[in-house]
Short mmCIF file of C-alpha atoms and ligand atoms in Angstrom, two decimals:
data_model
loop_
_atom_site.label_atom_id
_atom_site.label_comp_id
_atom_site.label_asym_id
_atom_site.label_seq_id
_atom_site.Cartn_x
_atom_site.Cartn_y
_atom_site.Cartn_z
CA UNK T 1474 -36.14 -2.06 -17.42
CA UNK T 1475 -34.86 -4.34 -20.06
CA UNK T 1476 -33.69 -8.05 -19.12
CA UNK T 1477 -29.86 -7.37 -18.17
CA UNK T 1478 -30.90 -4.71 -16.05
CA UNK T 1479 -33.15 -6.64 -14.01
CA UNK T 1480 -31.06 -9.48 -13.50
CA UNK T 1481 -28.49 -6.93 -11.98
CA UNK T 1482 -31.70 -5.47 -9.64
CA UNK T 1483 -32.16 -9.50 -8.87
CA UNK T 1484 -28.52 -10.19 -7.85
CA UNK T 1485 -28.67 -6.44 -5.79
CA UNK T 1486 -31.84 -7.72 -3.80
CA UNK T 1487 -30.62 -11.26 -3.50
CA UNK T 1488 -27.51 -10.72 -2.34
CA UNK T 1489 -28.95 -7.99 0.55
CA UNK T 1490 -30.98 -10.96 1.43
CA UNK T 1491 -28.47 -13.40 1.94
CA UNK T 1492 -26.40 -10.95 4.23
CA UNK T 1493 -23.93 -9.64 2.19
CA UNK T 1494 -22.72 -5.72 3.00
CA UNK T 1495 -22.56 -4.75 -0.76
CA UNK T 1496 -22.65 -5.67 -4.11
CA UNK T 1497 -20.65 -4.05 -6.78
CA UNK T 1498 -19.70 -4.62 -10.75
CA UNK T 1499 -16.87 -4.00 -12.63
CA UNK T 1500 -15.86 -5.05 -16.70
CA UNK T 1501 -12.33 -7.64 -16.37
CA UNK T 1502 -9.74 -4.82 -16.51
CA UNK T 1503 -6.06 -4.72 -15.67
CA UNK T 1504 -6.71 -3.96 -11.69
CA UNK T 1505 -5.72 -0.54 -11.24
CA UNK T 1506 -3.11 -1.66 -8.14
CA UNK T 1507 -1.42 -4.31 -10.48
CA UNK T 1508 1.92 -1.89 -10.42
CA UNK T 1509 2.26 -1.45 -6.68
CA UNK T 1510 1.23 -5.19 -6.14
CA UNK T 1511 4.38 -5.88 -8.59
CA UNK T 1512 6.81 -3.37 -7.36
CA UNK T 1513 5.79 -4.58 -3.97
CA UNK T 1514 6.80 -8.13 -4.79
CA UNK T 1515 10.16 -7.09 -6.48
CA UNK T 1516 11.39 -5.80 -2.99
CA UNK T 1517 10.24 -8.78 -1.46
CA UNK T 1518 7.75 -7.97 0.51
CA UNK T 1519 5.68 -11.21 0.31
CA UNK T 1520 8.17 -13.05 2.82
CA UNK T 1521 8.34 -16.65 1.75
CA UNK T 1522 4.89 -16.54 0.49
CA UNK T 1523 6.28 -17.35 -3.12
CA UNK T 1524 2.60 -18.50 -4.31
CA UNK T 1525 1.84 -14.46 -4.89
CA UNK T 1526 4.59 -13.98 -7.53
CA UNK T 1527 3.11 -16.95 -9.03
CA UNK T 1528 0.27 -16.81 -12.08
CA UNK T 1529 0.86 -13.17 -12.10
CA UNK T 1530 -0.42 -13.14 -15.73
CA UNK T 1531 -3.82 -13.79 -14.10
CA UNK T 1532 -3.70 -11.07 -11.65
CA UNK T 1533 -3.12 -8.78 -14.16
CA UNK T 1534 -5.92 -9.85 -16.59
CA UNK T 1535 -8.62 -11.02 -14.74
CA UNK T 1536 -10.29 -12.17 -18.02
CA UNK T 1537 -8.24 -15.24 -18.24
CA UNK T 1538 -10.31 -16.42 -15.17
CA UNK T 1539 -12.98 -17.47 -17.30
CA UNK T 1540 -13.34 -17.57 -21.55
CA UNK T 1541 -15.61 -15.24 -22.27
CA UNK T 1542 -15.42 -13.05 -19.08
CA UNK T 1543 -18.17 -10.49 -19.81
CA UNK T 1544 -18.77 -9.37 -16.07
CA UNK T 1545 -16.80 -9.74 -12.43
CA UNK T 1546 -19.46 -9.17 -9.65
CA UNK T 1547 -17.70 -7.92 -6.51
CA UNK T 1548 -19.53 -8.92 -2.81
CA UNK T 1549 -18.76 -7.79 0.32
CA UNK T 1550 -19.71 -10.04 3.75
CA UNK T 1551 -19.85 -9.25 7.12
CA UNK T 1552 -17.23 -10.57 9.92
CA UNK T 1553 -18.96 -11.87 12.79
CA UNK T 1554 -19.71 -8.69 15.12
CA UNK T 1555 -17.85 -9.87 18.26
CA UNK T 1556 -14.32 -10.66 18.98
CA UNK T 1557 -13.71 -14.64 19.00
CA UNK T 1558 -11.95 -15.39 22.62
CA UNK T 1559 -10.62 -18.40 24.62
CA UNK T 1560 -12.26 -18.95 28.25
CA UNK T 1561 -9.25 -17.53 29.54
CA UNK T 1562 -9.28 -14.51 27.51
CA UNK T 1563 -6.50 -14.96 24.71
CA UNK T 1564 -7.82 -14.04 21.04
CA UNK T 1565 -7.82 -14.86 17.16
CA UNK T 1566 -8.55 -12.32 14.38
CA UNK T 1567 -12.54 -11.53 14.25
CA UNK T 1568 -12.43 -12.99 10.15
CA UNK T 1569 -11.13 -16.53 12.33
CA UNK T 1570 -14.93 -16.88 13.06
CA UNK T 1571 -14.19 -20.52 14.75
CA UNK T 1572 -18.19 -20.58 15.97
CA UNK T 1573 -18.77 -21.43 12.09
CA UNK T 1574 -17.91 -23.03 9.40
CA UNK T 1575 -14.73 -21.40 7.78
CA UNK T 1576 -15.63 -18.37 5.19
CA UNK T 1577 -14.30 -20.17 2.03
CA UNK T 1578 -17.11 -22.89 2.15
CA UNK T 1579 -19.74 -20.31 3.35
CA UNK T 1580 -19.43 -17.56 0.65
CA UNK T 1581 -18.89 -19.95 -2.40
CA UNK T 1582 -22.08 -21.56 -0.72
CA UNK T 1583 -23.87 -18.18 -0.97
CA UNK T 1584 -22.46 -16.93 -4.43
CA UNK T 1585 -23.42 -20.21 -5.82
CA UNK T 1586 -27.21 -18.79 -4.93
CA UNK T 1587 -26.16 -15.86 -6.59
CA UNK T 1588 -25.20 -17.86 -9.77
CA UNK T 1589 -28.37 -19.27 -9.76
CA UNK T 1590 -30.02 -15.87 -10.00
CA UNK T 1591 -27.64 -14.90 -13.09
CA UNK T 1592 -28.63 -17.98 -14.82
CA UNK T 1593 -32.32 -17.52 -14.39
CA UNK T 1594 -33.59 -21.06 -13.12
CA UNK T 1595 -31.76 -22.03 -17.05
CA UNK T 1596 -28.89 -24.13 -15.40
CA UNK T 1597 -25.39 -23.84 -17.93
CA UNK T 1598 -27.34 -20.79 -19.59
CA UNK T 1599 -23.87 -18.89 -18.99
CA UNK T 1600 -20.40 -19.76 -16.87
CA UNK T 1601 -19.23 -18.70 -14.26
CA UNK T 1602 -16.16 -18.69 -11.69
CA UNK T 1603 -16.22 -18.13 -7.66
CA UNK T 1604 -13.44 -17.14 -6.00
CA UNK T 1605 -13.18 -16.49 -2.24
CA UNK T 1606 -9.54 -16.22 -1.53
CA UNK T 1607 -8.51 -18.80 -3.45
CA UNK T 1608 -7.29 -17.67 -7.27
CA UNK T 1609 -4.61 -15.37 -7.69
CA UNK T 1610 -6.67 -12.23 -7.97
CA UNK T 1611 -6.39 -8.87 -6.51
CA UNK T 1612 -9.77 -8.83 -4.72
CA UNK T 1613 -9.17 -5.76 -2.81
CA UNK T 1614 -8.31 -4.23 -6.56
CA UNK T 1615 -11.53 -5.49 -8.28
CA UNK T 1616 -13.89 -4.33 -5.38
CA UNK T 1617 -12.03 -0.71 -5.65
CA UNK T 1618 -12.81 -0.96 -8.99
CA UNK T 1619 -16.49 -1.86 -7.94
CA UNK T 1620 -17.09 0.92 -5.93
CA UNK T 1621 -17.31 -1.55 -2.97
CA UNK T 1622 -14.77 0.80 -0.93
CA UNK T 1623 -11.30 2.52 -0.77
CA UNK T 1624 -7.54 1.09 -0.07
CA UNK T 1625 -6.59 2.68 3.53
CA UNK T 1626 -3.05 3.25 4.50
CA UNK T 1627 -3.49 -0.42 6.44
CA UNK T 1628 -4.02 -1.96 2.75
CA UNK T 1629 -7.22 -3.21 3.75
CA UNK T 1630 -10.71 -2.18 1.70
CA UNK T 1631 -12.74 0.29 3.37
CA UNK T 1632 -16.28 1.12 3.45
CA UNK T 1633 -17.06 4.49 4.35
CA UNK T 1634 -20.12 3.81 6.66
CA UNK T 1635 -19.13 0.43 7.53
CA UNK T 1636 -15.56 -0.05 7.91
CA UNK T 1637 -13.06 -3.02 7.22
CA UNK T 1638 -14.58 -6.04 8.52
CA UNK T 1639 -15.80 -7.71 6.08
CA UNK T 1640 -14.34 -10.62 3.62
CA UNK T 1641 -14.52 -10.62 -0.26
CA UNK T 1642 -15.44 -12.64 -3.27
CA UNK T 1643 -15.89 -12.27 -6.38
CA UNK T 1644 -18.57 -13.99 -9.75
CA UNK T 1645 -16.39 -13.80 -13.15
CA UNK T 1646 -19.21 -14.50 -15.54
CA UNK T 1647 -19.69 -14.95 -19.06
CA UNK T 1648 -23.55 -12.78 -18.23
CA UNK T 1649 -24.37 -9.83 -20.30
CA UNK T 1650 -25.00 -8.03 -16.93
CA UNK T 1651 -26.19 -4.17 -17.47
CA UNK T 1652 -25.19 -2.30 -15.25
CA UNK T 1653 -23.44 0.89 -14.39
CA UNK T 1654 -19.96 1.38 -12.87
CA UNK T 1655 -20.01 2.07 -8.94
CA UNK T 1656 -18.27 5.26 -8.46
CA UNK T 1657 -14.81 4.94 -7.55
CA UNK T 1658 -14.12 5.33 -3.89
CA UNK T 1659 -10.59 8.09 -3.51
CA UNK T 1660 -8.37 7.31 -0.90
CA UNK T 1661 -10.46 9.21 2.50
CA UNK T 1662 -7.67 8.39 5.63
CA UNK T 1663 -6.48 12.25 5.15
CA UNK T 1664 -3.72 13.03 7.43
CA UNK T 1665 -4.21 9.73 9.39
CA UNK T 1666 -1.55 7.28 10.84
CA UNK T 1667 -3.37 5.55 13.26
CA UNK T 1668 -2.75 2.03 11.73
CA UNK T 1669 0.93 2.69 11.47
CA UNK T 1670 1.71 4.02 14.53
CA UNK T 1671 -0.58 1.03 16.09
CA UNK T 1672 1.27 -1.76 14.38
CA UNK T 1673 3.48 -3.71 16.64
CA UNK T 1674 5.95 -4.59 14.71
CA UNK T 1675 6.28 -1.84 12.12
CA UNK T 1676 5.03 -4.27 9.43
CA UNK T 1677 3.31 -0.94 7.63
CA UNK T 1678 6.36 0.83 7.08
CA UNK T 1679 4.66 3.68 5.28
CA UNK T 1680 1.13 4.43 3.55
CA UNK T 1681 -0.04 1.19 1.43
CA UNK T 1682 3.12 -0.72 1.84
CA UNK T 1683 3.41 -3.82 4.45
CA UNK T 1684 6.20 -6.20 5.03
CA UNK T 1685 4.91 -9.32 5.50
CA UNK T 1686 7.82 -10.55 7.14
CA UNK T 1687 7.07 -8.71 10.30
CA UNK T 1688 3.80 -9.06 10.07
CA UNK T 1689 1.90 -11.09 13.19
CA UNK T 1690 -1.16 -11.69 10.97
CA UNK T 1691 1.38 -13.72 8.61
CA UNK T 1692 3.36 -15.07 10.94
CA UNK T 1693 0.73 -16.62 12.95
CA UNK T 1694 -0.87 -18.31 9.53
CA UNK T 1695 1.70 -18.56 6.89
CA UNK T 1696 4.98 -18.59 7.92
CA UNK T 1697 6.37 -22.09 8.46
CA UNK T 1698 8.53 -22.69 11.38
CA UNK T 1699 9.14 -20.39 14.84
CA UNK T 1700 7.98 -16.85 14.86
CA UNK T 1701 11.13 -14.92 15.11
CA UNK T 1702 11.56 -13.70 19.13
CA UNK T 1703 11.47 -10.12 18.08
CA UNK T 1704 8.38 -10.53 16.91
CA UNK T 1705 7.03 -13.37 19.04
CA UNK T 1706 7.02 -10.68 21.82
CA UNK T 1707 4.45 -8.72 20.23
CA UNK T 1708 2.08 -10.98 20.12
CA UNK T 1709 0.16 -10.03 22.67
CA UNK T 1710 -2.65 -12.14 23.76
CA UNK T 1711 -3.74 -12.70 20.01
CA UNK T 1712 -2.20 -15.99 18.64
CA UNK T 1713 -3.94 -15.99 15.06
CA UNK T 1714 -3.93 -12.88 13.12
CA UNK T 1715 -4.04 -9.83 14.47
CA UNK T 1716 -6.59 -7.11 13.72
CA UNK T 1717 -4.85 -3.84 15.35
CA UNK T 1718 -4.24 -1.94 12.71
CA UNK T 1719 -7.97 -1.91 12.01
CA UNK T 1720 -9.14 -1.98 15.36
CA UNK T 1721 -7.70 1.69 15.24
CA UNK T 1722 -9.60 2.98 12.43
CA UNK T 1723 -11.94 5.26 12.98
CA UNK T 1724 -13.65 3.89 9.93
CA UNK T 1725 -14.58 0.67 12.08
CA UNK T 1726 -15.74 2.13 15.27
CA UNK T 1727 -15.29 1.13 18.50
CA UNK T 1728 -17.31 -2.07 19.30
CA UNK T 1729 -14.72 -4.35 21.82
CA UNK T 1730 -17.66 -7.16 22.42
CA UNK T 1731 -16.31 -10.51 22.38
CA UNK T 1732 -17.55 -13.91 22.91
CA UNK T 1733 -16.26 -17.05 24.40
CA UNK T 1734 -15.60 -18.98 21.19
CA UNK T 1735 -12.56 -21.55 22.41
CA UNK T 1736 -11.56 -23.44 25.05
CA UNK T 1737 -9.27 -22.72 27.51
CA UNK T 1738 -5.12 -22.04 25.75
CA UNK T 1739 -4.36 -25.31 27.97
CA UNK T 1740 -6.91 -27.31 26.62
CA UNK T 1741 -6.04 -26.27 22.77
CA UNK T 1742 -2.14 -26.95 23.63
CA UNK T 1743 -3.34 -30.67 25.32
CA UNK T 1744 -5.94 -31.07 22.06
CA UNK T 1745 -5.06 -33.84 19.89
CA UNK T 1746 -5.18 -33.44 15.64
CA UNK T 1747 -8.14 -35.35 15.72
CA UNK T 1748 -9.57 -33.53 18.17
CA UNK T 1749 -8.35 -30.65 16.76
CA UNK T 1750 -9.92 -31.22 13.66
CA UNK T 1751 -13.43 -32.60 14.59
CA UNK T 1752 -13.68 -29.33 16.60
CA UNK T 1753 -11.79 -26.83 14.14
CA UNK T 1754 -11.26 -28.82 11.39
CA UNK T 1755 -14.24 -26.91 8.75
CA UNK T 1756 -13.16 -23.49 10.33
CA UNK T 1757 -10.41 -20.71 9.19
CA UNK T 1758 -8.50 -21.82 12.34
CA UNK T 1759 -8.12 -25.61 10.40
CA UNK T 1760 -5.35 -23.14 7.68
CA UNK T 1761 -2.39 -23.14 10.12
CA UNK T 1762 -3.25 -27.03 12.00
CA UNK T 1763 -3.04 -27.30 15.20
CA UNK T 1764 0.94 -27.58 15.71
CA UNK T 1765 1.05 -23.98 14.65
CA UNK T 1766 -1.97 -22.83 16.77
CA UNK T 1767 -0.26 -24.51 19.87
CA UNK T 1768 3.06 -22.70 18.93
CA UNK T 1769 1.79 -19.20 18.78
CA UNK T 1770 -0.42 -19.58 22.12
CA UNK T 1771 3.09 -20.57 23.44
CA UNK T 1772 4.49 -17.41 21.77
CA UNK T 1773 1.21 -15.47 22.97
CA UNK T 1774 1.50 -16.81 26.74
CA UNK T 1775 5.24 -16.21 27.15
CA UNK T 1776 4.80 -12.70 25.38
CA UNK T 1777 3.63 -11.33 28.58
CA UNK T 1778 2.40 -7.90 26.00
CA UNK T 1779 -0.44 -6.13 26.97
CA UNK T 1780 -3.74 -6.28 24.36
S1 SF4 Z 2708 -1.98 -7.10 10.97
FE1 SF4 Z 2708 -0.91 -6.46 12.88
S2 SF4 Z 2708 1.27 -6.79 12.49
FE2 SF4 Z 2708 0.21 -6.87 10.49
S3 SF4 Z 2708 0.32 -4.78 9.72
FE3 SF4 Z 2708 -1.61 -4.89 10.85
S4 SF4 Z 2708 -1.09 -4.23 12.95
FE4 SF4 Z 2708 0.82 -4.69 11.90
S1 SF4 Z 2709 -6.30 4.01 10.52
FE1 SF4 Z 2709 -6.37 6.01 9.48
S2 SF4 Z 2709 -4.69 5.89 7.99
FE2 SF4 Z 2709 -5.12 3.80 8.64
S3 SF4 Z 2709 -6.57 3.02 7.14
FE3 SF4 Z 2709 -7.79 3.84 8.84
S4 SF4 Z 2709 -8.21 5.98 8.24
FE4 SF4 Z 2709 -6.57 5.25 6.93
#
């Protein structure tokens, strides 16, 4: 095995032992979902999250991440296993994780071990860029293009043998890596629907597209000001995110095990900001603040929906 080769075997084995789900590479390529993503924006579909039209030369040439862009190394990591819940049994989305610190801060923690594997103990030998949500990139694209997993109708990546949960990131790097190209993961939800017909809201209008307008996973994190009442009354007893259209995929099994990970919804709607964020403040649930948390349990109490 010559030296490029085994640094890819390193990264494989290091990565497995940090906990990540899977490891892929891929050459900087115009992402093969670039078209949809852009004929998706031109109808508008983004709501008013104007930052995804923006930089879209980057999205669509993933080299410009980095000069000198040799290599993108695509990682998969695990969601927590168990649902997060409040003591009186309202819930967040399972990627929330508000037991830990939130997953930006973790995974560019991790990859940064990673980098250190690439470079060899020779510090600067190459560079490198981490992203973990936070460039415009199309992640889900570059992992597809990993072999990582397959788009499902719900838009979200999918692992055959694991499922959905799982967050991504990505290592552009100026590395001669060797390796070979994952094989590319077809489309496997068949004849399926399952996400679409379990959507509240109808958000996934039809196979791969979603308006994010009606979207509770949005609505609850991005979108400034009240949640519309049509859609306030689907909330259900989730108030940030909302996982349902891949709790319904047979891809992700079954498991329903939650744990008591926040306080009571009255004590979060008494909780000052600084409260708020000495408790929350270094988790995913810090994105929205704490006047938008209290808002949607409002939304999620009054709701009166079933799960
Ligand atoms: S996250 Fe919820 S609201 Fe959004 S598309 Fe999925 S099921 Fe529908
Ligand atoms: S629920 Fe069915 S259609 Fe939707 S992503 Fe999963 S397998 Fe595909």
């Amino acid at each position: 095995m010559d030296a490029r080769s085994e640094k890819v075997f390193s990264l494989k084995s290091a990565a497995e032992a940090l906990g990540f789900i899977a490891i892929g590479f891929s050459r900087p390529a115009r992402p093969v979902h670039f078209d949809h993503f852009v004929a998706w924006l031109g109808e508008g579909k983004n709501a008013d999250m104007a930052w995804l039209g923006k930089n879209i030369a980057l999205r669509e040439d993933p080299s410009r991440f980095l000069d000198g862009c040799r290599a993108i190394v695509s990682l998969a990591y695990p969601y927590p296993s168990k649902r997060p819940k409040t003591a009186d049994g309202f819930f967040v989305s399972r990627y929330a994780a508000p037991s830990v610190e939130d997953y930006h801060t973790r995974l560019k923690r991790l990859c940064g071990n990673l980098v250190e594997v690439i470079d060899g103990g020779k510090k600067g030998s190459y560079q490198h860029r981490i992203c973990v949500d936070s460039a415009p990139a199309l992640e889900r694209s570059l992992a597809y293009s990993s072999g990582l997993g397959f788009i499902g109708k719900n838009n979200m990546l999918i692992r055959p043998g694991y499922g959905s949960y799982f967050y991504l990131a990505e290592i552009f790097t100026t590395a001669p890596l060797d390796f070979s190209h994952g094989t590319l993961l077809e489309n496997q939800c068949g004849s399926c629907s399952l996400c679409m017909d379990a959507c509240p809201t109808g958000a996934l209008e039809k196979p791969f597209v979603l308006d994010s307008s009606k979207c509770l996973s949005y609505l609850t994190i991005e979108h400034r000001g009240e949640i519309p009442e049509a859609w306030a009354n689907k909330l259900g007893r989730c108030f940030f995110g909302c996982d349902r259209c891949q709790e319904v995929c047979p891809f992700n099994g079954r498991d329903v095990s939650t744990e008591n990970a926040l306080p009571m919804t009255e004590e979060l709607l008494n909780m000052s900001e600084g409260e708020f964020k000495k408790r929350f403040g270094k988790t995913a649930l810090g994105r929205p603040g704490i006047e938008k948390l209290k808002q949607n349990i409002r939304a999620a109490r009054a709701s009166g929906q079933p799960l």
